[in-house]
mmCIF file of C-alpha atoms in Angstrom:
data_model
loop_
_atom_site.group_PDB
_atom_site.id
_atom_site.type_symbol
_atom_site.label_atom_id
_atom_site.label_comp_id
_atom_site.label_asym_id
_atom_site.label_seq_id
_atom_site.Cartn_x
_atom_site.Cartn_y
_atom_site.Cartn_z
ATOM 1 C CA UNK A 1 0.000 0.000 0.000
ATOM 2 C CA UNK A 2 1.370 3.419 -0.790
ATOM 3 C CA UNK A 3 0.711 7.127 -0.584
ATOM 4 C CA UNK A 4 -0.677 8.415 -3.862
ATOM 5 C CA UNK A 5 -0.013 11.509 -5.907
ATOM 6 C CA UNK A 6 -0.431 12.317 -9.583
ATOM 7 C CA UNK A 7 1.826 14.525 -11.630
ATOM 8 C CA UNK A 8 1.351 16.214 -14.990
ATOM 9 C CA UNK A 9 4.279 15.671 -17.302
ATOM 10 C CA UNK A 10 5.243 18.167 -20.017
ATOM 11 C CA UNK A 11 4.355 17.002 -23.553
ATOM 12 C CA UNK A 12 6.962 14.718 -25.064
ATOM 13 C CA UNK A 13 8.684 13.944 -21.772
ATOM 14 C CA UNK A 14 9.570 10.234 -21.788
ATOM 15 C CA UNK A 15 8.369 8.018 -18.977
ATOM 16 C CA UNK A 16 11.084 7.023 -16.520
ATOM 17 C CA UNK A 17 12.552 3.586 -17.124
ATOM 18 C CA UNK A 18 12.068 0.915 -14.440
ATOM 19 C CA UNK A 19 15.828 0.996 -13.763
ATOM 20 C CA UNK A 20 15.875 4.751 -13.116
ATOM 21 C CA UNK A 21 15.760 5.922 -9.492
ATOM 22 C CA UNK A 22 12.315 7.204 -8.539
ATOM 23 C CA UNK A 23 11.940 10.987 -8.648
ATOM 24 C CA UNK A 24 11.382 12.820 -5.381
ATOM 25 C CA UNK A 25 7.811 14.002 -4.860
ATOM 26 C CA UNK A 26 5.740 15.061 -1.880
ATOM 27 C CA UNK A 27 4.202 11.597 -1.876
ATOM 28 C CA UNK A 28 5.809 8.352 -2.902
ATOM 29 C CA UNK A 29 3.329 6.761 -5.284
ATOM 30 C CA UNK A 30 2.710 8.616 -8.513
ATOM 31 C CA UNK A 31 -0.076 7.651 -10.917
ATOM 32 C CA UNK A 32 0.933 8.696 -14.423
ATOM 33 C CA UNK A 33 -1.399 8.487 -17.429
ATOM 34 C CA UNK A 34 -0.353 5.728 -19.804
ATOM 35 C CA UNK A 35 -1.933 7.705 -22.625
ATOM 36 C CA UNK A 36 -2.034 11.532 -22.528
ATOM 37 C CA UNK A 37 -5.303 11.563 -24.485
ATOM 38 C CA UNK A 38 -8.269 11.304 -22.096
ATOM 39 C CA UNK A 39 -10.406 8.238 -22.579
ATOM 40 C CA UNK A 40 -13.989 8.782 -23.624
ATOM 41 C CA UNK A 41 -15.353 5.469 -22.436
ATOM 42 C CA UNK A 42 -17.090 5.042 -19.099
ATOM 43 C CA UNK A 43 -15.073 4.294 -15.978
ATOM 44 C CA UNK A 44 -15.919 0.630 -16.482
ATOM 45 C CA UNK A 45 -13.584 -1.133 -18.874
ATOM 46 C CA UNK A 46 -15.045 -2.034 -22.250
ATOM 47 C CA UNK A 47 -16.156 -5.517 -21.390
ATOM 48 C CA UNK A 48 -15.959 -8.561 -23.608
ATOM 49 C CA UNK A 49 -17.803 -11.718 -22.653
ATOM 50 C CA UNK A 50 -16.034 -13.763 -20.013
ATOM 51 C CA UNK A 51 -13.971 -16.696 -21.202
ATOM 52 C CA UNK A 52 -14.994 -20.179 -20.090
ATOM 53 C CA UNK A 53 -12.057 -20.230 -17.673
ATOM 54 C CA UNK A 54 -13.166 -16.913 -16.165
ATOM 55 C CA UNK A 55 -16.781 -18.094 -15.835
ATOM 56 C CA UNK A 56 -15.737 -21.304 -14.102
ATOM 57 C CA UNK A 57 -13.398 -19.457 -11.775
ATOM 58 C CA UNK A 58 -15.993 -16.836 -10.813
ATOM 59 C CA UNK A 59 -18.697 -19.436 -10.241
ATOM 60 C CA UNK A 60 -16.314 -21.249 -7.908
ATOM 61 C CA UNK A 61 -15.393 -18.034 -6.069
ATOM 62 C CA UNK A 62 -19.040 -17.052 -5.719
ATOM 63 C CA UNK A 63 -19.957 -20.470 -4.300
ATOM 64 C CA UNK A 64 -17.093 -20.235 -1.785
ATOM 65 C CA UNK A 65 -18.133 -16.677 -0.883
ATOM 66 C CA UNK A 66 -21.709 -17.774 -0.201
ATOM 67 C CA UNK A 67 -20.457 -20.532 2.105
ATOM 68 C CA UNK A 68 -17.893 -18.395 3.918
ATOM 69 C CA UNK A 69 -17.920 -14.654 3.116
ATOM 70 C CA UNK A 70 -14.993 -12.584 4.405
ATOM 71 C CA UNK A 71 -15.856 -10.727 7.616
ATOM 72 C CA UNK A 72 -17.127 -7.215 6.958
ATOM 73 C CA UNK A 73 -18.316 -7.860 3.391
ATOM 74 C CA UNK A 74 -21.651 -8.659 1.780
ATOM 75 C CA UNK A 75 -22.126 -9.571 -1.878
ATOM 76 C CA UNK A 76 -25.183 -7.886 -3.370
ATOM 77 C CA UNK A 77 -26.839 -10.654 -5.343
ATOM 78 C CA UNK A 78 -27.444 -10.081 -9.057
ATOM 79 C CA UNK A 79 -27.533 -12.169 -12.213
ATOM 80 C CA UNK A 80 -24.442 -10.405 -13.599
ATOM 81 C CA UNK A 81 -21.413 -12.616 -13.029
ATOM 82 C CA UNK A 82 -19.105 -10.094 -14.696
ATOM 83 C CA UNK A 83 -19.852 -7.254 -12.261
ATOM 84 C CA UNK A 84 -20.090 -7.711 -8.507
ATOM 85 C CA UNK A 85 -21.218 -5.037 -6.081
ATOM 86 C CA UNK A 86 -19.930 -5.670 -2.576
ATOM 87 C CA UNK A 87 -20.890 -3.855 0.609
ATOM 88 C CA UNK A 88 -17.979 -3.065 2.927
ATOM 89 C CA UNK A 89 -18.425 -2.375 6.645
ATOM 90 C CA UNK A 90 -15.589 -0.674 8.522
ATOM 91 C CA UNK A 91 -13.944 -2.791 11.210
ATOM 92 C CA UNK A 92 -14.558 -2.102 14.890
ATOM 93 C CA UNK A 93 -11.916 0.045 16.566
ATOM 94 C CA UNK A 94 -10.938 1.850 13.352
ATOM 95 C CA UNK A 95 -11.764 5.273 11.924
ATOM 96 C CA UNK A 96 -14.343 3.602 9.678
ATOM 97 C CA UNK A 97 -16.053 1.478 12.349
ATOM 98 C CA UNK A 98 -19.669 0.797 11.413
ATOM 99 C CA UNK A 99 -19.503 2.852 8.201
ATOM 100 C CA UNK A 100 -20.660 1.135 5.019
ATOM 101 C CA UNK A 101 -19.385 1.627 1.484
ATOM 102 C CA UNK A 102 -19.809 -0.205 -1.798
ATOM 103 C CA UNK A 103 -17.155 -1.709 -4.038
ATOM 104 C CA UNK A 104 -17.796 -2.376 -7.712
ATOM 105 C CA UNK A 105 -15.736 -5.199 -9.177
ATOM 106 C CA UNK A 106 -15.637 -5.604 -12.975
ATOM 107 C CA UNK A 107 -14.041 -8.762 -14.311
ATOM 108 C CA UNK A 108 -12.151 -8.800 -17.625
ATOM 109 C CA UNK A 109 -12.492 -11.470 -20.274
ATOM 110 C CA UNK A 110 -9.359 -13.308 -19.147
ATOM 111 C CA UNK A 111 -9.787 -13.192 -15.356
ATOM 112 C CA UNK A 112 -7.909 -14.353 -13.291
ATOM 113 C CA UNK A 113 -4.916 -13.934 -15.604
ATOM 114 C CA UNK A 114 -5.840 -10.250 -15.691
ATOM 115 C CA UNK A 115 -6.769 -8.234 -12.603
ATOM 116 C CA UNK A 116 -10.352 -7.086 -12.089
ATOM 117 C CA UNK A 117 -11.138 -3.379 -11.981
ATOM 118 C CA UNK A 118 -12.103 -2.464 -8.423
ATOM 119 C CA UNK A 119 -13.477 0.948 -7.447
ATOM 120 C CA UNK A 120 -15.549 2.418 -4.646
ATOM 121 C CA UNK A 121 -18.981 3.644 -5.647
ATOM 122 C CA UNK A 122 -19.962 7.141 -4.547
ATOM 123 C CA UNK A 123 -19.451 8.175 -1.822
ATOM 124 C CA UNK A 124 -15.955 6.744 -1.514
ATOM 125 C CA UNK A 125 -14.362 6.636 1.947
ATOM 126 C CA UNK A 126 -11.967 9.436 2.871
ATOM 127 C CA UNK A 127 -8.556 7.772 2.796
ATOM 128 C CA UNK A 128 -5.034 8.738 1.655
ATOM 129 C CA UNK A 129 -5.150 5.967 -0.979
ATOM 130 C CA UNK A 130 -8.702 6.463 -2.238
ATOM 131 C CA UNK A 131 -9.631 9.230 -4.668
ATOM 132 C CA UNK A 132 -13.026 10.889 -4.511
ATOM 133 C CA UNK A 133 -13.977 9.240 -7.824
ATOM 134 C CA UNK A 134 -13.528 5.836 -6.174
ATOM 135 C CA UNK A 135 -10.153 4.931 -7.687
ATOM 136 C CA UNK A 136 -7.974 2.954 -5.288
ATOM 137 C CA UNK A 137 -4.187 3.139 -5.026
ATOM 138 C CA UNK A 138 -3.405 -0.463 -4.063
ATOM 139 C CA UNK A 139 -0.632 -2.440 -5.735
ATOM 140 C CA UNK A 140 -2.445 -5.793 -5.903
ATOM 141 C CA UNK A 141 -5.071 -4.235 -8.180
ATOM 142 C CA UNK A 142 -2.393 -3.435 -10.746
ATOM 143 C CA UNK A 143 1.237 -4.535 -11.100
ATOM 144 C CA UNK A 144 1.224 -6.917 -8.126
ATOM 145 C CA UNK A 145 -1.885 -8.818 -9.179
ATOM 146 C CA UNK A 146 -1.530 -12.617 -9.217
ATOM 147 C CA UNK A 147 -3.955 -15.182 -10.675
ATOM 148 C CA UNK A 148 -3.814 -16.906 -7.283
ATOM 149 C CA UNK A 149 -5.652 -13.937 -5.753
ATOM 150 C CA UNK A 150 -9.420 -13.943 -5.351
ATOM 151 C CA UNK A 151 -12.175 -11.411 -4.798
ATOM 152 C CA UNK A 152 -12.108 -12.347 -1.117
ATOM 153 C CA UNK A 153 -8.374 -11.731 -0.793
ATOM 154 C CA UNK A 154 -8.727 -8.366 -2.553
ATOM 155 C CA UNK A 155 -11.540 -7.377 -0.193
ATOM 156 C CA UNK A 156 -9.493 -8.341 2.850
ATOM 157 C CA UNK A 157 -6.576 -6.229 1.582
ATOM 158 C CA UNK A 158 -8.863 -3.230 1.054
ATOM 159 C CA UNK A 159 -10.346 -3.579 4.539
ATOM 160 C CA UNK A 160 -6.827 -3.833 5.982
ATOM 161 C CA UNK A 161 -5.882 -0.660 4.113
ATOM 162 C CA UNK A 162 -8.884 1.150 5.580
ATOM 163 C CA UNK A 163 -8.243 -0.188 9.066
ATOM 164 C CA UNK A 164 -4.617 0.968 9.145
ATOM 165 C CA UNK A 165 -5.344 4.575 8.182
ATOM 166 C CA UNK A 166 -4.422 7.126 10.888
ATOM 167 C CA UNK A 167 -6.528 9.906 9.332
ATOM 168 C CA UNK A 168 -9.497 10.452 7.065
ATOM 169 C CA UNK A 169 -8.153 12.481 4.171
ATOM 170 C CA UNK A 170 -7.860 12.413 0.399
ATOM 171 C CA UNK A 171 -4.612 11.975 -1.540
ATOM 172 C CA UNK A 172 -2.826 15.312 -1.813
ATOM 173 C CA UNK A 173 -3.447 15.472 -5.568
ATOM 174 C CA UNK A 174 -7.073 14.309 -5.466
ATOM 175 C CA UNK A 175 -8.612 17.270 -7.299
ATOM 176 C CA UNK A 176 -6.092 17.220 -10.137
ATOM 177 C CA UNK A 177 -6.269 13.465 -10.570
ATOM 178 C CA UNK A 178 -10.077 13.413 -10.611
ATOM 179 C CA UNK A 179 -10.124 16.237 -13.178
ATOM 180 C CA UNK A 180 -7.844 14.159 -15.403
ATOM 181 C CA UNK A 181 -10.270 11.247 -15.089
ATOM 182 C CA UNK A 182 -13.435 13.235 -15.789
ATOM 183 C CA UNK A 183 -13.833 11.713 -19.258
ATOM 184 C CA UNK A 184 -14.081 8.244 -17.796
ATOM 185 C CA UNK A 185 -10.468 7.123 -17.463
ATOM 186 C CA UNK A 186 -10.262 3.728 -15.818
ATOM 187 C CA UNK A 187 -7.840 3.338 -12.884
ATOM 188 C CA UNK A 188 -6.234 0.584 -14.957
ATOM 189 C CA UNK A 189 -5.291 3.279 -17.478
ATOM 190 C CA UNK A 190 -3.042 4.893 -14.872
ATOM 191 C CA UNK A 191 0.585 3.959 -14.273
ATOM 192 C CA UNK A 192 0.881 3.625 -10.511
ATOM 193 C CA UNK A 193 4.182 3.762 -8.652
ATOM 194 C CA UNK A 194 4.363 2.231 -5.174
ATOM 195 C CA UNK A 195 7.161 3.187 -2.797
ATOM 196 C CA UNK A 196 5.658 3.402 0.686
ATOM 197 C CA UNK A 197 3.997 0.729 2.828
ATOM 198 C CA UNK A 198 3.286 2.871 5.888
ATOM 199 C CA UNK A 199 -0.499 3.086 5.391
#
């Protein structure tokens, strides 16, 4: 988990290579647009039908969830296997105790080889890693995703992130980042850098 900040790069400036030392910014995780042209699609990825492997995997995960849901989460039943809406309840003894929020999980065609898109629906919780448009700065949703992960494990990581927060606040660059996403940019269209595990 990492602090989040977005920067605007001058036109034509090349992206830093993975071997280059990270630049110094106020915060240590910098989401950079992969494509400088704003997307015009909705915040949900353009969805193709799930592959057979994805369908089988999600049916298995859903059956396991119904038998033993992770504490603090409730799946809102629908007939849409490709989009789950999950209610999150803040853990006791944390800043979010008793508060409820909703996660929207959209599964790509080749799940679990590709990470799902996970966002908070409005209103999103106030948190240093959560933008007001619901985008979440959490490495396992992007570069650190593994096919061994499940919806349940993602939910547990998000609840842990909420529970460890010392303050309710937005990322320092929230307004700028949200403006850049106003045409429907998906969080998966952002290049996230993660350098800090303190929250």
